Short mmCIF file of C-alpha atoms and ligand atoms in Angstrom, two decimals:
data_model
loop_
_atom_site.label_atom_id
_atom_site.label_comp_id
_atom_site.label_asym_id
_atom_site.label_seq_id
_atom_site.Cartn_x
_atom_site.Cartn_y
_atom_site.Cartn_z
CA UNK A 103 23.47 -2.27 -2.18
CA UNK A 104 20.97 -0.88 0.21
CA UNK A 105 20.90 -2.39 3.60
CA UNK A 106 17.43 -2.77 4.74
CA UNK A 107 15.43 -4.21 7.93
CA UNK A 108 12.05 -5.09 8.13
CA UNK A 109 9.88 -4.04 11.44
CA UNK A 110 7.22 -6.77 12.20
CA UNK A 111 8.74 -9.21 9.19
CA UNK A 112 6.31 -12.52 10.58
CA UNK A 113 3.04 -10.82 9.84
CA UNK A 114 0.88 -10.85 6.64
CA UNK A 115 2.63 -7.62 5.43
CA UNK A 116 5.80 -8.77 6.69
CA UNK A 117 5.90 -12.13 5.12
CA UNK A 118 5.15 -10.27 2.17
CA UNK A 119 8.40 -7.84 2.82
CA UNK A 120 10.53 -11.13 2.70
CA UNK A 121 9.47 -12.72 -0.25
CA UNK A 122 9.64 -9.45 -2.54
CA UNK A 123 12.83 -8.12 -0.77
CA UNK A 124 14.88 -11.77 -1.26
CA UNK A 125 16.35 -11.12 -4.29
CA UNK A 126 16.19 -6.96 -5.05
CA UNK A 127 18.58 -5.43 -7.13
CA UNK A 128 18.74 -2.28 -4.60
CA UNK A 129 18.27 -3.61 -0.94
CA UNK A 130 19.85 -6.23 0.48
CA UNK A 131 17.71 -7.71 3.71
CA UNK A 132 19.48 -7.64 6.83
CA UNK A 133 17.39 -7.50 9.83
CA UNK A 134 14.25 -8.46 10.61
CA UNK A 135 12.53 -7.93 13.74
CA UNK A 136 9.23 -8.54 15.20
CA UNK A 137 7.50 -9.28 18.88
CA UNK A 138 9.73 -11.11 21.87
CA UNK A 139 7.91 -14.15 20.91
CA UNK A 140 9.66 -14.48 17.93
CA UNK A 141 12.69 -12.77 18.79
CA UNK A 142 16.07 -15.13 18.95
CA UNK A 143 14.81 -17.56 17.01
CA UNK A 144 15.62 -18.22 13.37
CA UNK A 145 13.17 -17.08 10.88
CA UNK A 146 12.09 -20.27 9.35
CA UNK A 147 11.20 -21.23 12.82
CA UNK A 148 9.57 -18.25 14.11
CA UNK A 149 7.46 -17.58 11.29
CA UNK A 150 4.41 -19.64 10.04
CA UNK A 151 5.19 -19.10 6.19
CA UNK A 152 1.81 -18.70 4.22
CA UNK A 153 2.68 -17.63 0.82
CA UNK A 154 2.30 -19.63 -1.68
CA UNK A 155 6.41 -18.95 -2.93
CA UNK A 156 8.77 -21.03 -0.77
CA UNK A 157 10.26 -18.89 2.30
CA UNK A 158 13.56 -17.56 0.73
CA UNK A 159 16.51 -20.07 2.04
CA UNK A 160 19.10 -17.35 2.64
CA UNK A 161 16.26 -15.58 4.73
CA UNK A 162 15.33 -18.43 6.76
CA UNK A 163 18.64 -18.17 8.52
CA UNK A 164 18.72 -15.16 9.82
CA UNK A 165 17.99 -14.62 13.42
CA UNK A 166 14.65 -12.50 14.67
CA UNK A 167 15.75 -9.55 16.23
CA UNK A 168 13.76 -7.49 19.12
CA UNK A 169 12.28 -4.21 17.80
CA UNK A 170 14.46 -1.85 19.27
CA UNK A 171 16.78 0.76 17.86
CA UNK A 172 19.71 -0.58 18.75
CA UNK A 173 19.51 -3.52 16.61
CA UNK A 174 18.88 -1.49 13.55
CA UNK A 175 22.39 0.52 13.62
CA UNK A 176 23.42 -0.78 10.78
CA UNK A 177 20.60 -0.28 8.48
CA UNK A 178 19.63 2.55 5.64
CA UNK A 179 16.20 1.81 5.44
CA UNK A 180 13.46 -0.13 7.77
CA UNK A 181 10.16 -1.36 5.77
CA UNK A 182 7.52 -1.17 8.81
CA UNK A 183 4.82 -3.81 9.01
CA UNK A 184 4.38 -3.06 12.72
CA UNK A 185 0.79 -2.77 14.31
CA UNK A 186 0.08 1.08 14.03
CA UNK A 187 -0.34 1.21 17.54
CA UNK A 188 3.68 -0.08 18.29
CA UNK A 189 4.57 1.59 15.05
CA UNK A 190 5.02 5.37 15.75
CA UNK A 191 7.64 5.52 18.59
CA UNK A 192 10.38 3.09 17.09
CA UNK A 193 9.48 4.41 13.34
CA UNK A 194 10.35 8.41 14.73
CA UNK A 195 13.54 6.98 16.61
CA UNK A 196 14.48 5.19 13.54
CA UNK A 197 14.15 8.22 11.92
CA UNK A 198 16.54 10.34 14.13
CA UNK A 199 18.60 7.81 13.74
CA UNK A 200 19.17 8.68 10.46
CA UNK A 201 17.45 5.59 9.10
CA UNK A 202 14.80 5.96 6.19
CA UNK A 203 11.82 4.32 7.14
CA UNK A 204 9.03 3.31 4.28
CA UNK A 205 6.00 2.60 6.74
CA UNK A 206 2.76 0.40 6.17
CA UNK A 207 1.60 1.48 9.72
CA UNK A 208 -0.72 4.05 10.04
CA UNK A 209 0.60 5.88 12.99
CA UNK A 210 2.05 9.03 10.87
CA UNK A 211 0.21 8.99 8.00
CA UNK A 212 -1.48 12.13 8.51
CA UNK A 213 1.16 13.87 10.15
CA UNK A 214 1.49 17.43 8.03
CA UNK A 215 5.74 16.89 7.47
CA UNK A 216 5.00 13.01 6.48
CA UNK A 217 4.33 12.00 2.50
CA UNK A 218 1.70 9.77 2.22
CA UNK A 219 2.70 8.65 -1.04
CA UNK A 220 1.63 5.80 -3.66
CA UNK A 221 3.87 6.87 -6.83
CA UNK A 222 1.32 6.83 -9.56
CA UNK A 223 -0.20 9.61 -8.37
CA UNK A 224 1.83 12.21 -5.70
CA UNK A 225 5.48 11.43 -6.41
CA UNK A 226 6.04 15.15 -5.56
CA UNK A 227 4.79 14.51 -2.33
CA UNK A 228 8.46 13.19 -1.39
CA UNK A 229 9.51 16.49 -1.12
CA UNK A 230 8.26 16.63 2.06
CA UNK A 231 11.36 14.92 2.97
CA UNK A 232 13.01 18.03 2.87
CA UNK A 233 10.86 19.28 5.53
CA UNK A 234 11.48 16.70 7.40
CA UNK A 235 15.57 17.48 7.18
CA UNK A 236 14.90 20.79 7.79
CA UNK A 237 13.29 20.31 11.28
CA UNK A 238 16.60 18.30 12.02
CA UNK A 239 15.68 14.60 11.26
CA UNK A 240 18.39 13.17 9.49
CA UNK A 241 16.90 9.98 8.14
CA UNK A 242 13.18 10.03 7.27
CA UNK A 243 9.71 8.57 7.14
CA UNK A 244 7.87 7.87 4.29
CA UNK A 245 4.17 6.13 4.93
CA UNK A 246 1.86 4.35 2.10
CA UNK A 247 -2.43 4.33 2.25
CA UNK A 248 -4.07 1.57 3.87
CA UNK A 249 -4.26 -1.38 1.46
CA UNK A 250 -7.86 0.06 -0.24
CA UNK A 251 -7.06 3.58 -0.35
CA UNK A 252 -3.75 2.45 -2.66
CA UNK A 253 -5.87 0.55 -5.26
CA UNK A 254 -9.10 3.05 -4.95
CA UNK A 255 -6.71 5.99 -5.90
CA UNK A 256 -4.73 3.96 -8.46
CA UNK A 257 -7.91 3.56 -9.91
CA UNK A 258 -8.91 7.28 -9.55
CA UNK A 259 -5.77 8.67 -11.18
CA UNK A 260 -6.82 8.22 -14.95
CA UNK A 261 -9.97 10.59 -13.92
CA UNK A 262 -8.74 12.80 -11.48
CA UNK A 263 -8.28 15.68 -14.13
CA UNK A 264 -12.75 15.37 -14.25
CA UNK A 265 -14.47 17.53 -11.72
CA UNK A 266 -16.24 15.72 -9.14
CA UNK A 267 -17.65 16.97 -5.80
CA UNK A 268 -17.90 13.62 -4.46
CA UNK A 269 -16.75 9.93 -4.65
CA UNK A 270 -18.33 6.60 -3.08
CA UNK A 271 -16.68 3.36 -2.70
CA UNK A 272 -17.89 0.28 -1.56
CA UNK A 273 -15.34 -2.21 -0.49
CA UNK A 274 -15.08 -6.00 -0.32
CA UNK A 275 -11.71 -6.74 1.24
CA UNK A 276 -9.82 -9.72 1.74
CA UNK A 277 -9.00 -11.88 5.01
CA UNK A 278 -5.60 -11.19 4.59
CA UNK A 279 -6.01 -7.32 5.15
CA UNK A 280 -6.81 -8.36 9.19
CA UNK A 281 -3.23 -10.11 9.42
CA UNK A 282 -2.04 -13.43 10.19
CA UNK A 283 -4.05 -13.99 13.48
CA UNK A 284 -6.63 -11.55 11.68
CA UNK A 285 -10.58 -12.64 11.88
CA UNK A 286 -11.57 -16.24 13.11
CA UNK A 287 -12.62 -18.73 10.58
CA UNK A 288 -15.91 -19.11 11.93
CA UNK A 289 -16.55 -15.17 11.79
CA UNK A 290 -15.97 -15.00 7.99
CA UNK A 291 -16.04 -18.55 5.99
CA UNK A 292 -19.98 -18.65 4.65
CA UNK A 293 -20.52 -14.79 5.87
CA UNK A 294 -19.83 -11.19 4.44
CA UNK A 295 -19.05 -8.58 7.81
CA UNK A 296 -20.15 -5.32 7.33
CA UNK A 297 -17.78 -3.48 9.56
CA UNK A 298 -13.64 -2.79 9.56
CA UNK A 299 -12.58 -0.63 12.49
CA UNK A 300 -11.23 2.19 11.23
CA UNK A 301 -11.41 1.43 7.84
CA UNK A 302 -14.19 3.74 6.02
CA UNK A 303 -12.34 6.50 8.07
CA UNK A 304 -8.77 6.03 6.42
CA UNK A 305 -10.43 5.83 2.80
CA UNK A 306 -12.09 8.95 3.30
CA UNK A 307 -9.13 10.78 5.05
CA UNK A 308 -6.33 9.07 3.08
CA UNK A 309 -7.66 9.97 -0.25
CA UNK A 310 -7.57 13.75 0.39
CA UNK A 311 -4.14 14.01 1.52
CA UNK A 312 -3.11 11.88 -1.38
CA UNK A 313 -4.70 13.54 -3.70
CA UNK A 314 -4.12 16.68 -2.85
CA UNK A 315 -1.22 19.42 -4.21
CA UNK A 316 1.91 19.57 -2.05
CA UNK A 317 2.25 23.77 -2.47
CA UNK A 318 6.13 23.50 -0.82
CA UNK A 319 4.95 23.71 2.56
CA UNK A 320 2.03 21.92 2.90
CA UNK A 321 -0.59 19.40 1.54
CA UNK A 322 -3.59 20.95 0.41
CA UNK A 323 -6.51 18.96 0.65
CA UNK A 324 -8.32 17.59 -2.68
CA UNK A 325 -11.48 19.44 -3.00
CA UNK A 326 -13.93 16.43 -2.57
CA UNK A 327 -15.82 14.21 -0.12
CA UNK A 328 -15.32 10.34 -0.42
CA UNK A 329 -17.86 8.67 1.32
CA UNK A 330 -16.77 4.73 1.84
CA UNK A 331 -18.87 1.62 3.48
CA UNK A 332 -16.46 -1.50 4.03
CA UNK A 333 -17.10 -5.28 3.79
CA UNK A 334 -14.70 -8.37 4.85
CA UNK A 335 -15.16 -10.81 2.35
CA UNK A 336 -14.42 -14.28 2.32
CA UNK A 337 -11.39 -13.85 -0.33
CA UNK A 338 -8.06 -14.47 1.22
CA UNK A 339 -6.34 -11.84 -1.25
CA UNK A 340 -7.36 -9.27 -3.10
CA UNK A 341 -9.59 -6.24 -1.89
CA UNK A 342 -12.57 -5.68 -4.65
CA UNK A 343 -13.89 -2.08 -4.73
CA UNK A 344 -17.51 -0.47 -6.56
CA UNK A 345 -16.68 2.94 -7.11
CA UNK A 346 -19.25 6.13 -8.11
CA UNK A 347 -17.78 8.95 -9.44
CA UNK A 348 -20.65 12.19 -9.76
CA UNK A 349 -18.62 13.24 -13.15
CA UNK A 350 -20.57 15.33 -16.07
CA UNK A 351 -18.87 13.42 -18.13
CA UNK A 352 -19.73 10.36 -20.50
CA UNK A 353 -18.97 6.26 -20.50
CA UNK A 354 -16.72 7.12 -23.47
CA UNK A 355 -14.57 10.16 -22.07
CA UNK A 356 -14.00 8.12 -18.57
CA UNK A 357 -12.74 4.57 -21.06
CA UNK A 358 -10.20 6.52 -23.02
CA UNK A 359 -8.97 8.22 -20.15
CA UNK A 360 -8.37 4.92 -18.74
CA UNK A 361 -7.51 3.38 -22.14
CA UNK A 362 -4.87 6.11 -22.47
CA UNK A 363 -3.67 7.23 -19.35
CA UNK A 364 0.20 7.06 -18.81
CA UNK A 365 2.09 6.29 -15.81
CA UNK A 366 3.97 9.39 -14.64
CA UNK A 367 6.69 7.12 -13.35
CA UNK A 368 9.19 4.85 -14.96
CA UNK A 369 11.64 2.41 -14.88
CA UNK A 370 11.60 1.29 -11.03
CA UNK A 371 12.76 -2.37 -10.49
CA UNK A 372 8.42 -2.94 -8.66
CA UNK A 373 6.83 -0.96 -11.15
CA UNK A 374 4.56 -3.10 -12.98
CA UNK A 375 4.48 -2.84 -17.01
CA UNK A 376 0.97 -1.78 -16.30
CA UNK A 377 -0.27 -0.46 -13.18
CA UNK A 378 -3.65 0.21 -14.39
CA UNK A 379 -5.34 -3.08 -16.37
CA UNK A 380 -8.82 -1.50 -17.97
CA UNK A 381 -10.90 -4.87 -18.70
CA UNK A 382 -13.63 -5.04 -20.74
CA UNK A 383 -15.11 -8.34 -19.85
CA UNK A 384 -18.69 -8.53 -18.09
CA UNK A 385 -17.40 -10.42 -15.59
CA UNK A 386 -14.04 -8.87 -14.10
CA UNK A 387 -11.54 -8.00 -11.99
CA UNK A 388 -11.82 -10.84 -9.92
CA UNK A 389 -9.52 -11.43 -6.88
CA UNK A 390 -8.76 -15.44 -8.31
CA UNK A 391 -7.86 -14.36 -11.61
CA UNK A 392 -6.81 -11.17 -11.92
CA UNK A 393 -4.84 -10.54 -8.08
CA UNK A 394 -1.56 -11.72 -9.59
CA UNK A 395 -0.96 -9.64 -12.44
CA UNK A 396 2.15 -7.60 -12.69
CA UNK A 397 3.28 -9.85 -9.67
CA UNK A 398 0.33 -8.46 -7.66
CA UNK A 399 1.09 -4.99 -8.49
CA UNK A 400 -1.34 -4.20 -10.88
CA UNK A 401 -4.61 -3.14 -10.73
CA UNK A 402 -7.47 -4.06 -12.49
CA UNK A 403 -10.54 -1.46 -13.81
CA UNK A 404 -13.64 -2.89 -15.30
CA UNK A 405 -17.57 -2.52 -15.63
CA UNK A 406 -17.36 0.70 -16.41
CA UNK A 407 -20.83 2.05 -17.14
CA UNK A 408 -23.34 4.94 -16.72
CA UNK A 409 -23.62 6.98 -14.03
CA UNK A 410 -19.96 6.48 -14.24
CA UNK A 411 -19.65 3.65 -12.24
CA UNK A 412 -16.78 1.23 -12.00
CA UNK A 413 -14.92 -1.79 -10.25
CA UNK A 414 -11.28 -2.09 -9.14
CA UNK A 415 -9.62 -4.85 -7.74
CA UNK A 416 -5.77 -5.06 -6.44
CA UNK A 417 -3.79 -7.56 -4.42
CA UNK A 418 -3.62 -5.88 -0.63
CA UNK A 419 -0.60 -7.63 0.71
CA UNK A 420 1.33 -6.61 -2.49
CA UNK A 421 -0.07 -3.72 -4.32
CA UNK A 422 -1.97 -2.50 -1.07
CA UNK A 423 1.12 -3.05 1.30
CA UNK A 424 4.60 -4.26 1.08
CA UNK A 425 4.76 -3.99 -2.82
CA UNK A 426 3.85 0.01 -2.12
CA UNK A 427 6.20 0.46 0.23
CA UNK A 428 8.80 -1.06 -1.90
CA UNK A 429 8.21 1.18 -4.62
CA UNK A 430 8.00 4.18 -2.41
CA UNK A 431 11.57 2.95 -1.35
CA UNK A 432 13.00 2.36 -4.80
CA UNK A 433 11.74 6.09 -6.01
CA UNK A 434 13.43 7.85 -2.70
CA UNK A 435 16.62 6.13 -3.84
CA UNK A 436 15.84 6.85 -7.73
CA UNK A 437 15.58 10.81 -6.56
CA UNK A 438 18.21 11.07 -4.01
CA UNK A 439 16.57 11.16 -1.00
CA UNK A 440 19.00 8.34 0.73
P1 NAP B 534 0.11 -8.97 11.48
O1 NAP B 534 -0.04 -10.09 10.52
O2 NAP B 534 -0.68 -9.03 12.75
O3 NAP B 534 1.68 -8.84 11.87
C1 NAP B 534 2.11 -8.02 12.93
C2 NAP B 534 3.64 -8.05 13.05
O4 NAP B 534 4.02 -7.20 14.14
C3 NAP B 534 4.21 -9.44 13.38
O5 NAP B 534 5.49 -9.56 12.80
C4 NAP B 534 4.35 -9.39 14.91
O6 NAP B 534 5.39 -10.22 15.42
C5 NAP B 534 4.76 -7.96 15.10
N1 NAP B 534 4.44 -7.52 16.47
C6 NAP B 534 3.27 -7.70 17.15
N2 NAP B 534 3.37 -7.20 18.40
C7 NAP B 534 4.63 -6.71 18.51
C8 NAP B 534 5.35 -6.08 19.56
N3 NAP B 534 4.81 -5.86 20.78
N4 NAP B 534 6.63 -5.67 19.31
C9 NAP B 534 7.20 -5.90 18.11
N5 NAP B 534 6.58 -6.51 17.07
C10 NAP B 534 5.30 -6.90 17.28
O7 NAP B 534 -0.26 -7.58 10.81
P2 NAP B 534 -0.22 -7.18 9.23
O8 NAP B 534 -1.51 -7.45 8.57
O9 NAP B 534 1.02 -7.75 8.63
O10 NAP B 534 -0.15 -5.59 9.30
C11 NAP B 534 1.04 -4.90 9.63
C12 NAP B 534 0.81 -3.41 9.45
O11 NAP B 534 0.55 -3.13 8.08
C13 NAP B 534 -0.40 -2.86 10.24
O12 NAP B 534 -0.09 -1.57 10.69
C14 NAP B 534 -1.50 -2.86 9.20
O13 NAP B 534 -2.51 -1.92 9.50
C15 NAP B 534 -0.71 -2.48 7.94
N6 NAP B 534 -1.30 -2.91 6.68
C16 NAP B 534 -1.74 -4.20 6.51
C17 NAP B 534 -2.23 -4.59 5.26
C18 NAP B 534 -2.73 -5.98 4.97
O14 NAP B 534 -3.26 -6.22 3.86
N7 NAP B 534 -2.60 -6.96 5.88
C19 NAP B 534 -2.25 -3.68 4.22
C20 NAP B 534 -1.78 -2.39 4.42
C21 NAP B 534 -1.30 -2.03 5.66
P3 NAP B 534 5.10 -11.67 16.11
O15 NAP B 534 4.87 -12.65 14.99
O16 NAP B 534 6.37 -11.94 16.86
O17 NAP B 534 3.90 -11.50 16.97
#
C-alpha cells in the first residue's frame, strides 16, 4: 500500500479526501494535517463532519497534525486541500522531500514544469514529471483545474477534435466550492451572486494549458479564447455550466461525438464506468439528481441544441476536487511515476 497524507484534511475538499481515501485499494491514509486550531486534536473532534457518509471510524482516531514537513516523513504522497495562498511553500518542500504531491490548490498550477492534469483529457501531460526529476526534485507535484474547469473540459473532450476559435461558459456553482466557512447564509440563501474572485480567470487560463499538446518540453497553448462569467448559486453541490461552442458543425455531428466518444483511460480504482453521461431529457443535468452518479465522478451533458449549445453539470467536491486528485494519483502510480 501507498502511504498517503492529506494537507488541509477538515475543509470541504478535505473532508472529501477522507471519505474517498478510507477504504482505497492503493493508499492507505496516514496523516492528516490542517491549521494549529485543529492540530493535536483527534479528527472526529477537530472536524465538523458534513457529508452525508458517516466520518470513517478508523479515521476519526487519528490525531491532526501541524502542516509542516517534518510530520510528513513518512509519507509517499500528500493530497493538498490547502488554501492556495498556504499551499505553494509546504507543497514544493514536500516535493524535495521526495514526496508526490497531487494538489487541489492553485498555487502551481500554471507553473511551466507542473501538469495540470484531469485524465480524460491530457494524461500525457504527466510526463512533465520527468522534468520535474530532471531539475533535481525527487518527489513531485501534480495539480488538478479548479472545480469548473474539470467538468467544463470533461465536457469539451468529446468535441475537442471540431475547430473552434472560441468557447463561452456560463457558470452556476455550488456553496460548497467557497469551503466550509465559505459564503454567509444570508449572502446566498434566496439570491444568485454574480461574482467569484478569481474564478472566470482560472476557467479561461486553466483550459488552455489543459488542453493544450505537451511537445516534450513544454505545454503549448490550445489555440482558442474561452471567455467565462461565474455565478454562486444556492446549490450546496454540484457546479451547473451553459456552454457555447462557435463549431461549423451540426446538432447531429456534436450528439454522436458525445454518444460515442471513448474514455482514453481505463481501469483506475476512481474512474467512473462513465465519465461522460449525454442526457437527452428536456430537463437535465440537475445538481439534485444527477451530482451523484458514478459516486460523484461523472459528468452529465444535456440540452444540446443549435448554435451548438449545451449544459454540463458535475459534483465539485468530488469530480471537481478530491475525486480528481485521486485519480490523478492512482494514474501516476498506474504509469510508474512513484
Ligand atoms: P476550506 O473548506 O476553507 O478548508 C481549508 C483547509 O485548510 C482546512 O483544513 C483548514 O484547517 C486548513 N488551513 C487553513 N488555514 C491553515 C493554515 N494556516 N495552516 C494549515 N492549514 C490551514 O477550503 P476548501 O474548499 O476545502 O478548499 C481547499 C483548496 O481546494 C483550496 O485551494 C481551493 O481553492 C481548492 N478547491 C476547492 C474546491 C471546492 O469545491 N471547495 C474545488 C477545487 C479546488 P482548519 O480547519 O484547522 O482551519
Amino acid at each position: 500500500m501507498v502511504s498517503v497524507g492529506v494537507l488541509g484534511a477538515t475543509g470541504a475538499v478535505g473532508q472529501r479526501f477522507v471519505q474517498l481515501l478510507a477504504d482505497h485499494p492503493y493508499f492507505e491514509l496516514t496523516v492528516l494535517t490542517a491549521s494549529e486550531r485543529s492540530a493535536g486534536k483527534k479528527y472526529r473532534d477537530a472536524v465538523n463532519w458534513r457529508l452525508d457518509l458517516p466520518l470513517p471510524e478508523t479515521v476519526g482516531d487519528i490525531t491532526v497534525a501541524d502542516t509542516r514537513i517534518d510530520n510528513l516523513k513518512n509519507v509517499d504522497i500528500v493530497f493538498s486541500a490547502l488554501p492556495a495562498d498556504l499551499a505553494g511553500k509546504i507543497e514544493t518542500e514536500c516535493a524535495k522531500a521526495g514526496i508526490g504531491v497531487c494538489s487541489n490548490a492553485g498555487f502551481h498550477r500554471m507553473e511551466p514544469d507542473i501538469p495540470l492534469v484531469v485524465p480524460e483529457v491530457n494524461a500525457d501531460h504527466l510526463r512533465m514529471i520527468e522534468l520535474q526529476r530532471d531539475a533535481g526534485t525527487d518527489g513531485f507535484i501534480v495539480t488538478n483545474p479548479n472545480c469548473s474547469t474539470i467538468v467544463f473540459t470533461v465536457s469539451l473532450a468529446p468535441v475537442r477534435n471540431f475547430r473552434f476559435t472560441d468557447i463561452r461558459v456560463a457558470t452556476m456553482q455550488a456553496i460548497s466550492g467557497a469551503g466550509f466557512e465559505g459564503i454567509p447564509g444570508m449572502s446566498i440563501f434566496d439570491n444568485v451572486v454574480p461574482y467569484i474572485g478569481g474564478e472566470e480567470e482560472k476557467i479561461e487560463r486553466e483550459t488552455l494549458k489543459i488542453m493544450g499538446k505537451f511537445d516534450g518540453s513544454e505545454v503549448v497553448n490550445a489555440p482558442f479564447s474561452v471567455s467565462a462569467s461565474c455565478n454562486r448559486v444556492p446549490v450546496i453541490d454540484g457546479h451547473s455550466m451553459a456552454v457555447w461552442l462557435d463549431i461549423k458543425e451540426s446538432v447531429e455531428m456534436v450528439e454522436k461525438a458525445f454518444k460515442n466518444w471513448k474514455c482514453p483511460i481505463m481501469d483506475l480504482p476512481t474512474l467512473p464506468e462513465k465519465s461522460i453521461d449525454y442526457m437527452t431529457q428536456p430537463d437535465r443535468p440537475q445538481p439534485r439528481l444527477d451530482r451523484m452518479k458514478g459516486k460523484g465522478m461523472t459528468i452529465s451533458v444535456g440540452r444540446l441544441r443549435p448554435q451548438i449549445r449545451y449544459n454540463v453539470m458535475g459534483h465539485n467536491t468530488i469530480r471537481g476536487a478530491a475525486g480528481a486528485s485521486i485519480l490523478n494519483a492512482e494514474l501516476i502510480c498506474d504509469r510508474g511515476y512513484l
